[in-house]
Tab-separated table of C-alpha atoms and ligand atoms in Angstrom:
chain	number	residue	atom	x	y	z
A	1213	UNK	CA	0.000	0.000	0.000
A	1214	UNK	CA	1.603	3.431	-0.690
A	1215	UNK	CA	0.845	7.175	0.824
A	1216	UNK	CA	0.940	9.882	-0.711
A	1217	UNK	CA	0.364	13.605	0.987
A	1218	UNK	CA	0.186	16.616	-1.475
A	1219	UNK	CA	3.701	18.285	-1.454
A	1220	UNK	CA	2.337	21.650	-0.507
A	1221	UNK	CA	-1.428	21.095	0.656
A	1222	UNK	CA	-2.554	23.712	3.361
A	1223	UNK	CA	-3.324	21.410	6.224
A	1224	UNK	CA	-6.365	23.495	7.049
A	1225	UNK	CA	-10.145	22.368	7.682
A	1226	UNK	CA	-11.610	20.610	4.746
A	1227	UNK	CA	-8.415	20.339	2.788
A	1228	UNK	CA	-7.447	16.741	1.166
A	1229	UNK	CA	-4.560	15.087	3.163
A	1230	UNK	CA	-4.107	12.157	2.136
A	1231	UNK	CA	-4.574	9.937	-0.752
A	1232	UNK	CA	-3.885	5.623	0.101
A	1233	UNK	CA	-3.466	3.603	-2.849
A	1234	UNK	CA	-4.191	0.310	-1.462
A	1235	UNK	CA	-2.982	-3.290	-3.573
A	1236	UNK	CA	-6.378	-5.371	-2.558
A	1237	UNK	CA	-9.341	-5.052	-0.939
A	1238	UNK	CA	-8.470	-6.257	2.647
A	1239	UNK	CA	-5.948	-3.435	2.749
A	1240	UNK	CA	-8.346	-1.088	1.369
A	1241	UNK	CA	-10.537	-1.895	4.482
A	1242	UNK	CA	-7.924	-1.595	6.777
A	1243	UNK	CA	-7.636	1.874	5.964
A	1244	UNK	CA	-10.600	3.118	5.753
A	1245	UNK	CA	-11.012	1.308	8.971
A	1246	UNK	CA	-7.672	3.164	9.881
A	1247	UNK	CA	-8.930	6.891	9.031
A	1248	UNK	CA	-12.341	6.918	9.515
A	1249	UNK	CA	-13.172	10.187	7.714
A	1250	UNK	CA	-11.348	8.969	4.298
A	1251	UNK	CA	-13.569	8.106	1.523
A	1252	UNK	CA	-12.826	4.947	-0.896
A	1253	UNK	CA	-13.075	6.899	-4.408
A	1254	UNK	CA	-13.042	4.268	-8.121
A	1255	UNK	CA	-12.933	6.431	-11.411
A	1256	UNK	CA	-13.728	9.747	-9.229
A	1257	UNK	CA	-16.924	10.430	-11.662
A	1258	UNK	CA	-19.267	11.062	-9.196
A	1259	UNK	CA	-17.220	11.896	-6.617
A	1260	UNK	CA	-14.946	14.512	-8.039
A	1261	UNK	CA	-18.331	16.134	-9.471
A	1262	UNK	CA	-19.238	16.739	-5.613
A	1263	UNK	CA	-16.237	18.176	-4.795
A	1264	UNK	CA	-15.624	20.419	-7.990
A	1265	UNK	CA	-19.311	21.602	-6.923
A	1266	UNK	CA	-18.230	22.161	-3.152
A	1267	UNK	CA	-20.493	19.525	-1.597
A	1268	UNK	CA	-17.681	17.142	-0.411
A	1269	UNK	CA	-14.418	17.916	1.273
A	1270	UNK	CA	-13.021	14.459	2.154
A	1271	UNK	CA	-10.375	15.012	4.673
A	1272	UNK	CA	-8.421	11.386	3.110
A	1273	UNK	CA	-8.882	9.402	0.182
A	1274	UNK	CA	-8.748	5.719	0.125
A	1275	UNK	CA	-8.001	4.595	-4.143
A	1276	UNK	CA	-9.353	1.927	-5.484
A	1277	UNK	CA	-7.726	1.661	-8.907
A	1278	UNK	CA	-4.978	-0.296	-8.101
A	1279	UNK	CA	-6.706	-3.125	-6.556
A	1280	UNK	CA	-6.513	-5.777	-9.599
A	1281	UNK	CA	-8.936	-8.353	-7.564
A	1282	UNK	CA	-12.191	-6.212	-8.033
A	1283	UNK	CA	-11.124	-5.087	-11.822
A	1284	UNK	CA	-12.669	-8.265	-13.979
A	1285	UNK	CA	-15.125	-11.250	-13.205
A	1286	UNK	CA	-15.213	-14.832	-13.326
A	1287	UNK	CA	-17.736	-17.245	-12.817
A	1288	UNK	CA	-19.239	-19.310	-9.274
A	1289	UNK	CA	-22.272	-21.715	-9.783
A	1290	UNK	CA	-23.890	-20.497	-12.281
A	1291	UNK	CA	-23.478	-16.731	-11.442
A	1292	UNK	CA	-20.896	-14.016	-12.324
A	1293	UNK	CA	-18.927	-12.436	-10.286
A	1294	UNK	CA	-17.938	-9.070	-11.578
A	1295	UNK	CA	-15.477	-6.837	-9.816
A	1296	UNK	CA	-17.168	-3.578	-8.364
A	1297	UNK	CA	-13.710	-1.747	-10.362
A	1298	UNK	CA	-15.068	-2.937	-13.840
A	1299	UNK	CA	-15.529	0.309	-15.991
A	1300	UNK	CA	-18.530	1.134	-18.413
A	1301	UNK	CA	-15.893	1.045	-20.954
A	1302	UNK	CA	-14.607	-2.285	-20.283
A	1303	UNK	CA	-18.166	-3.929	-19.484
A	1304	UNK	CA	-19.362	-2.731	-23.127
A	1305	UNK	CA	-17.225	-4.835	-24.865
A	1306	UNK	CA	-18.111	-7.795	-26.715
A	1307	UNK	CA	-16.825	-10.558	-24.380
A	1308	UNK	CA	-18.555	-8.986	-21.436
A	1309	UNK	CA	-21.754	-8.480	-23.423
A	1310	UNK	CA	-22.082	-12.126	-24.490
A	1311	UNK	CA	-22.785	-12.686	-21.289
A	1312	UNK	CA	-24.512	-9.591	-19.770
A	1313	UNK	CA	-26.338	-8.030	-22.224
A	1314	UNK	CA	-28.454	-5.736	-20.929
A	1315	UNK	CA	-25.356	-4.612	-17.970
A	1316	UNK	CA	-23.184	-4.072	-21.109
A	1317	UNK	CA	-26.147	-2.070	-22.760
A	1318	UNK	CA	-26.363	-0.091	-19.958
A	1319	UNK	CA	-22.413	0.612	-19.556
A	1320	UNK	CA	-22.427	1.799	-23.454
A	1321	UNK	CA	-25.154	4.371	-22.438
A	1322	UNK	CA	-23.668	5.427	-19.409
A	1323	UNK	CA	-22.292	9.292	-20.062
A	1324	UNK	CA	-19.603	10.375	-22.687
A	1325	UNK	CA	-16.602	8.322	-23.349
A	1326	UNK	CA	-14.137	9.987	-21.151
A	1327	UNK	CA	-16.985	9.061	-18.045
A	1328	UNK	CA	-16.986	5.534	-19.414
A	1329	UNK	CA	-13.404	4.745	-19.519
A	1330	UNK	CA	-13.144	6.333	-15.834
A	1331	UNK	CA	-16.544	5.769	-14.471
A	1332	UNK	CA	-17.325	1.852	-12.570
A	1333	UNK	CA	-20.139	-0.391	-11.806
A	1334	UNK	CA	-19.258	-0.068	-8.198
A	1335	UNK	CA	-19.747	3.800	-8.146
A	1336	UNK	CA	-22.384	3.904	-10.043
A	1337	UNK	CA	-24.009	1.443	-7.283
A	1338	UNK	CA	-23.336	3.086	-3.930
A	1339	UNK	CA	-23.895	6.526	-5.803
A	1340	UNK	CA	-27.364	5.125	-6.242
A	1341	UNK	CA	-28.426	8.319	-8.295
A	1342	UNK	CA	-32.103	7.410	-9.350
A	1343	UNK	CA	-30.789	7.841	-13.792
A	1344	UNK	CA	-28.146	5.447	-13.142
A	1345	UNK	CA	-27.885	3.333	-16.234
A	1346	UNK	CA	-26.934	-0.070	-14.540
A	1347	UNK	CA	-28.735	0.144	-11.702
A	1348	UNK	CA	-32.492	-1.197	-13.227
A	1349	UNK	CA	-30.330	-4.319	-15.199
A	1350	UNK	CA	-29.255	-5.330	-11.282
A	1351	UNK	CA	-32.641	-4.642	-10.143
A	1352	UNK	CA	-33.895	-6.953	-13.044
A	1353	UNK	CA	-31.137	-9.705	-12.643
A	1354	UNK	CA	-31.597	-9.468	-9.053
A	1355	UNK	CA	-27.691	-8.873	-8.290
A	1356	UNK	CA	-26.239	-8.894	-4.907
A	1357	UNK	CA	-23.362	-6.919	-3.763
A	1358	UNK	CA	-20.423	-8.968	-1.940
A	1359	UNK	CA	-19.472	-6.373	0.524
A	1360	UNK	CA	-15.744	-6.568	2.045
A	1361	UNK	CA	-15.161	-5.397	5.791
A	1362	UNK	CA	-12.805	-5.396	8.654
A	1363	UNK	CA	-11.114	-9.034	9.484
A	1364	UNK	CA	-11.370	-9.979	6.223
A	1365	UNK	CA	-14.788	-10.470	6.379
A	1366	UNK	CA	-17.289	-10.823	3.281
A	1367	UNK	CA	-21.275	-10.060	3.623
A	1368	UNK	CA	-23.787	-9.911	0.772
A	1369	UNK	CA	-26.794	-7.978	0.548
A	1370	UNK	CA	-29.136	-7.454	-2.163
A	1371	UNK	CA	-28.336	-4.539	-4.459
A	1372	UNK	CA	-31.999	-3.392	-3.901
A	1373	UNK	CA	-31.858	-2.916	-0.070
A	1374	UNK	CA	-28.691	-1.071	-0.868
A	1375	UNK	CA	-30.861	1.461	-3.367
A	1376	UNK	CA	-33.671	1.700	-1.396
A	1377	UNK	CA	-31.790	2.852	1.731
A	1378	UNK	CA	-32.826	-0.250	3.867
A	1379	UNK	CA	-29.407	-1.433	4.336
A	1380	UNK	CA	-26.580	0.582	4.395
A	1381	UNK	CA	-22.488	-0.002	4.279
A	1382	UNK	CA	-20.946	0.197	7.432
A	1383	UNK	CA	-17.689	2.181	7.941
A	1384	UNK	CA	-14.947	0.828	6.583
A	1385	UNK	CA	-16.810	-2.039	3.956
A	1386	UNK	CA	-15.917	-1.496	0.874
A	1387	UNK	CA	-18.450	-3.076	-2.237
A	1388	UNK	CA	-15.965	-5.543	-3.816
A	1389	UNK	CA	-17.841	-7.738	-6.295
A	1390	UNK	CA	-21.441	-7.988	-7.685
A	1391	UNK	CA	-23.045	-11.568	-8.160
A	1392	UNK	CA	-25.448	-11.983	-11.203
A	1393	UNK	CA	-26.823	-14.481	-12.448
A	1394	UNK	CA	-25.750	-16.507	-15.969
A	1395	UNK	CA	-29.318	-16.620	-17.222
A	1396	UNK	CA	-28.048	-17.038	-20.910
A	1397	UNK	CA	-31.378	-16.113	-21.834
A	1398	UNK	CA	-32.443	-12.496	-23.741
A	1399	UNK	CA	-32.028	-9.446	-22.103
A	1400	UNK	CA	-32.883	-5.372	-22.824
A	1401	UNK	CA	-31.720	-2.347	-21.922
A	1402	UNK	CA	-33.518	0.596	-23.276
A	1403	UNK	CA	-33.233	4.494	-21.998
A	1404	UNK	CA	-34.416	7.706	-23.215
A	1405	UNK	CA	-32.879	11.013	-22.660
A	1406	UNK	CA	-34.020	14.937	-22.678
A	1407	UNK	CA	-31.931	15.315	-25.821
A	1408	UNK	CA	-29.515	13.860	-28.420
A	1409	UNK	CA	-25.841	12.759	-27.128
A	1410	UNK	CA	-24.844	10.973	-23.948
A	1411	UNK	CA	-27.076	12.226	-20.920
A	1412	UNK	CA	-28.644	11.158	-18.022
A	1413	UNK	CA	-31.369	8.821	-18.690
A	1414	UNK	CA	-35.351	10.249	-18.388
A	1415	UNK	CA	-36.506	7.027	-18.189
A	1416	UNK	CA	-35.213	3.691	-18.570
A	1417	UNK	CA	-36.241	-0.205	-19.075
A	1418	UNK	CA	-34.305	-3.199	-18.152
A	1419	UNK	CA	-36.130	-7.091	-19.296
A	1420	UNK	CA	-34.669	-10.106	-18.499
A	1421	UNK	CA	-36.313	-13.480	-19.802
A	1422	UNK	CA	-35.717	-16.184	-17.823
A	1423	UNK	CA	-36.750	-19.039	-20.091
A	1424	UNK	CA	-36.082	-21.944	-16.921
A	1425	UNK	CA	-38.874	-20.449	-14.876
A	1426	UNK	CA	-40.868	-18.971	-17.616
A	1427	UNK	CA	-40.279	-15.570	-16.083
A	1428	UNK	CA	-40.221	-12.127	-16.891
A	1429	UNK	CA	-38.290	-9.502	-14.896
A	1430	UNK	CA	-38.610	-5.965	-15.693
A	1431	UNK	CA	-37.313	-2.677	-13.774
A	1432	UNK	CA	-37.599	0.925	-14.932
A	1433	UNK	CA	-35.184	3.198	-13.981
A	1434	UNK	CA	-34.948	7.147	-13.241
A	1435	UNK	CA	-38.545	7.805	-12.781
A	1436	UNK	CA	-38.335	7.187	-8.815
A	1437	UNK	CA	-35.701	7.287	-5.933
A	1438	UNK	CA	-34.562	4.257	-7.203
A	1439	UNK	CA	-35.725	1.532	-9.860
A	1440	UNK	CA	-39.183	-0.052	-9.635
A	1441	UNK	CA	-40.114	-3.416	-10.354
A	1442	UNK	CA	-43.809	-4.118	-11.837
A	1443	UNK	CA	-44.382	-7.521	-10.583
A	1444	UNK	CA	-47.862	-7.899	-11.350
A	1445	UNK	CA	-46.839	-7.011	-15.312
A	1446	UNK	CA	-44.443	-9.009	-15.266
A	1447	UNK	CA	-46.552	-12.120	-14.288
A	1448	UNK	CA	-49.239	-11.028	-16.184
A	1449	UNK	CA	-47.383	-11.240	-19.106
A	1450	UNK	CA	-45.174	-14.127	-18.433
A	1451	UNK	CA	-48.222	-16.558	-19.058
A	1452	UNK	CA	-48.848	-15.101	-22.063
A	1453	UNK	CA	-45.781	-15.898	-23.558
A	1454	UNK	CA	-45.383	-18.935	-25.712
A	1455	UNK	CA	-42.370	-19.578	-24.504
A	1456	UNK	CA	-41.232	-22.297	-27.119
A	1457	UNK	CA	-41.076	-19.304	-29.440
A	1458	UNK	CA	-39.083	-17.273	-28.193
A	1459	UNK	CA	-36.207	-15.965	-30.341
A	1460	UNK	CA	-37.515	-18.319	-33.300
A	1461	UNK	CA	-37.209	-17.096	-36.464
A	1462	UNK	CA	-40.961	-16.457	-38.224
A	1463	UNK	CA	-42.252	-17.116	-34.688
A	1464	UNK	CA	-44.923	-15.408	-32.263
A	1465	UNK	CA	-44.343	-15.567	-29.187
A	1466	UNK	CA	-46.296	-13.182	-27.961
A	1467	UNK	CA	-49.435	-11.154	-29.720
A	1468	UNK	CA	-48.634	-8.049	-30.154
A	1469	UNK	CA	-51.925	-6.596	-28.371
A	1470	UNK	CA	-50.268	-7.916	-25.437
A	1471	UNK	CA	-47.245	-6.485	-25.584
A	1472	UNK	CA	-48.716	-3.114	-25.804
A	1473	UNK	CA	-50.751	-4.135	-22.734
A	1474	UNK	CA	-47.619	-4.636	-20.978
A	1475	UNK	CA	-46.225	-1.565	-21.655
A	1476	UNK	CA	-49.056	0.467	-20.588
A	1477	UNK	CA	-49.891	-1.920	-17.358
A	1478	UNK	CA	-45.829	-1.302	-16.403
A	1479	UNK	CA	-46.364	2.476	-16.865
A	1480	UNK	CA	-49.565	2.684	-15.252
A	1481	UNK	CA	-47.958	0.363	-11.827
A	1482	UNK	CA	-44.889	2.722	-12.183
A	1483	UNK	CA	-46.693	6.074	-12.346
A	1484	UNK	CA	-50.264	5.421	-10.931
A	1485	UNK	CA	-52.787	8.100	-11.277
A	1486	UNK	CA	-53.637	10.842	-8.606
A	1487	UNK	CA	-55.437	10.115	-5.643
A	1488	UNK	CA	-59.321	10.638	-5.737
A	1489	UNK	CA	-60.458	13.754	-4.521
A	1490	UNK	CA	-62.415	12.417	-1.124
A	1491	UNK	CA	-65.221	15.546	-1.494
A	1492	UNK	CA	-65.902	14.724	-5.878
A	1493	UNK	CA	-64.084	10.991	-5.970
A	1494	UNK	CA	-62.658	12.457	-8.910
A	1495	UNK	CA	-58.783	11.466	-9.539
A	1496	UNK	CA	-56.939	14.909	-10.780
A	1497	UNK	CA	-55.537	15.092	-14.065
A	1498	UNK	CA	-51.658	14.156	-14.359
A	1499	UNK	CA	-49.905	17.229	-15.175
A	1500	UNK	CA	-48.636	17.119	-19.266
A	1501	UNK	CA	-45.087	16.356	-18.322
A	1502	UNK	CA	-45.970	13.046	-16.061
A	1503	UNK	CA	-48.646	12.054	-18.423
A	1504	UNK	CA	-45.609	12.548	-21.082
A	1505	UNK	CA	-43.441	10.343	-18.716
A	1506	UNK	CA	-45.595	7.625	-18.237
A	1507	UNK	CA	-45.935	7.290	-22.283
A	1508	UNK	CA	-42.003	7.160	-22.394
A	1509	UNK	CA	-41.812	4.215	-19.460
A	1510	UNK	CA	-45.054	2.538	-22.018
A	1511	UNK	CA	-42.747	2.752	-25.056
A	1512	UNK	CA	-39.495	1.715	-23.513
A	1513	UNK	CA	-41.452	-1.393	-21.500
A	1514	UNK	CA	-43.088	-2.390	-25.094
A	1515	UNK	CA	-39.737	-2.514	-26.966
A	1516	UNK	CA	-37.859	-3.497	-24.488
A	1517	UNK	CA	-39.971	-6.827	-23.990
A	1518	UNK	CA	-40.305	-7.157	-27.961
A	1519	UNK	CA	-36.928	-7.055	-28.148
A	1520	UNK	CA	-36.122	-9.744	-25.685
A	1521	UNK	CA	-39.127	-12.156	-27.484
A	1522	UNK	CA	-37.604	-11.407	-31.189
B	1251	LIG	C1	-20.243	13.977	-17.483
B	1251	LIG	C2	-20.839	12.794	-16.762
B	1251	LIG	C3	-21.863	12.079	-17.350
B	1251	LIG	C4	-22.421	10.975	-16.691
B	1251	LIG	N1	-23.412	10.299	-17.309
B	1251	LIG	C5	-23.927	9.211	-16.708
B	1251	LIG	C6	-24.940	8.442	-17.344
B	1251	LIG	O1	-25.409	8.753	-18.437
B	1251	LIG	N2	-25.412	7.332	-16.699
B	1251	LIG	C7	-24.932	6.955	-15.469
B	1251	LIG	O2	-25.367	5.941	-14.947
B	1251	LIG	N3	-23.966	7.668	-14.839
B	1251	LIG	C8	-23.468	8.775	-15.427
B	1251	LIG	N4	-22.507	9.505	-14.785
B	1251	LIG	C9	-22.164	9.163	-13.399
B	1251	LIG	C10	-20.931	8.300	-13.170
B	1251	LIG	O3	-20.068	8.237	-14.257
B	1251	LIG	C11	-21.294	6.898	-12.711
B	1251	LIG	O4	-22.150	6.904	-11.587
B	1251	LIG	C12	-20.028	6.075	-12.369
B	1251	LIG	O5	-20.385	4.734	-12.530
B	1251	LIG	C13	-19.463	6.292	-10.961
B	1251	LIG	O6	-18.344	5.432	-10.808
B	1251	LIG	P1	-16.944	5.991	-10.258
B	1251	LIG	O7	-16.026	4.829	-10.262
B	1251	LIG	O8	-16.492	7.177	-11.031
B	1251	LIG	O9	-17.372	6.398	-8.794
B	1251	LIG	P2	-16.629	7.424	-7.808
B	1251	LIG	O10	-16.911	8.813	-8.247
B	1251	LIG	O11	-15.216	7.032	-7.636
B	1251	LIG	O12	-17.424	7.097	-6.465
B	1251	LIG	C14	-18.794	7.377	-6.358
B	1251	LIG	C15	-19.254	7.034	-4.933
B	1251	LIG	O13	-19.176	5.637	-4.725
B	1251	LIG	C16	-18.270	5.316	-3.673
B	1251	LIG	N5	-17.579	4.107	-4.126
B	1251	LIG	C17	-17.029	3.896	-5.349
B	1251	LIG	N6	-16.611	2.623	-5.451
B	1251	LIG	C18	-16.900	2.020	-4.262
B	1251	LIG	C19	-16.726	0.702	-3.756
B	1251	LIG	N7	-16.172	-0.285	-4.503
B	1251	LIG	N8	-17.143	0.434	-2.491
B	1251	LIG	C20	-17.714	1.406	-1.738
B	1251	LIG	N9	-17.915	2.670	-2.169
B	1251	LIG	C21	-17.516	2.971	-3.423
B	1251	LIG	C22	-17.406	6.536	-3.480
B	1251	LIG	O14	-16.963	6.669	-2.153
B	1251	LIG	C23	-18.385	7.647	-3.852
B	1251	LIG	O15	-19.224	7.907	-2.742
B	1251	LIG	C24	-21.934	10.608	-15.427
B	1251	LIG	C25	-20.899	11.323	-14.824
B	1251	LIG	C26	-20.351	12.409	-15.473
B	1251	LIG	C27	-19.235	13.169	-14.800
């Protein structure tokens, strides 16, 4: 592990002291565990945003870019193991998208190049930012996180109770890998954006088919805190499906009536209508720009879904 202070930093209140460049992830722990106010930064995407804009002075920094161990994946019964330093640039290539689809769909989208080279899956995780691309593909693949703490201890928790703020990391754990599942089955990622060019996402759609259990799993992303799952869709819609034809050339596998009925039913569970007025029982109108919203989530459910089926 090395140490390195800046030559001629002013040692004053919220100043940067230190920066640790630990070799794995047990040391990485230790000193975090070591300087509790020291923050583990990855590519420094999100984190150097917060302190350009003045809402983070960390008094240490604790790298993560050295540590080789959390920087591919391999595979564990049937599940992948991907380190939490992958980048968005190394997760869109080919090799990684034979195998996770939709996670490398989501890495391609993620920001401009120069954010994708630097940026990781494990920031874009604890960052939890409600447009983060990958975080509805985990929601739909229903990832854990493999947490690393003090002793050399090793935890998991799913990625959802980490979004959703019902389980938090404790000082000094450090996210070191993400298990997903090898479905090797069809799945989407599909986001839409205010404009042209890489930007945060307005909406997005994760699908994953999982052919074994004749199951759909679906999350949208960016429209809430953090990404919603329609369960009821996707059950609904998971009997419908003649499975058998499923990626088969000339093949239905599901009517097409249906798959617009999916789309709306996963728009209308993700953005439900306004509560009835007690006095008239009369549900407000949804202001333009929601009613706008919930047509996007419609779309991207539709395609996304006919895209996994085709
Ligand atoms: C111009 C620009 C455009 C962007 N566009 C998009 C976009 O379109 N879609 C999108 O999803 N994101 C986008 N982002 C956000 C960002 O690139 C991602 O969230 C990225 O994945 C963050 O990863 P990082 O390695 O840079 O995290 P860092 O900035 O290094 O860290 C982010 C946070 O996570 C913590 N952390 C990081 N790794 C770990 C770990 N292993 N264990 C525990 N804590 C950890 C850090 O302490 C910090 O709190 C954009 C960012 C920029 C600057």
């Amino acid at each position: 592990m090395s140490t390195h202070a800046p030559p001629h930093a002013p040692h004053g209140p919220g100043v940067t002291r230190s920066v640790t460049l630990p070799a794995t992830l047990d040391e990485a722990v230790a000193a975090l565990t070591a300087m509790p106010a020291a923050i583990p930064v990855a590519g420094g995407t999100d984190l150097m945003a917060a302190v350009n804009a003045g809402q983070l002075r960390p008094a240490a920094l604790v790298g993560l870019g050295r540590i080789s161990e959390i920087r591919g994946w391999e595979y564990q019964d049937g599940h992948g193991i991907l380190g939490a330093g992958l980048t968005h640039a190394r997760m869109g290539r080919p090799d990684f998208a034979a195998l996770f689809p939709a996670l490398a769909a989501a890495a391609r989208a993620a920001g401009p190049p120069q954010t994708r080279n630097a940026g990781t899956l494990g920031g874009n995780v604890v960052t939890a930012a409600p447009a983060g691309d990958t975080l509805p593909v985990l929601a739909a693949l229903e990832a854990t996180l493999i947490v690393a703490g003090p002793g050399g201890s090793r935890r998991e928790m799913p990625v959802s109770q980490l979004l959703s703020g019902r389980e938090m990391l404790r000082p000094g754990e450090v996210v070191g890998h993400l298990r997903v599942p090898l479905l090797h089955a069809p799945q989407t990622f599909l986001k839409a954006t205010g404009r042209t060019g890489p930007s945060r996402a307005t909406a997005s759609a994760a699908v994953v088919l999982d052919p074994a259990r004749r199951g759909v799993r679906c999350a949208i992303g960016a429209v809430a805190p953090m990404p919603l799952r329609p369960l009821e869709a996707e059950q609904w819609v998971a009997s419908l499906i003649d499975w058998s034809a499923v990626r088969v050339r000339g093949a239905v596998a599901l009517a097409p009536e249906a798959l617009s009925a999916f789309g709306e039913y996963v728009a209308m569970a993700c953005i439900p209508d306004s509560e009835a007025d007690p006095d008239t029982g009369q549900a407000p109108a949804l202001p333009p720009a929601v009613q706008h919203l919930r047509r996007t989530v419609a779309a991207l459910a539709r395609r996304a879904l006919g895209r996994a089926l085709a």
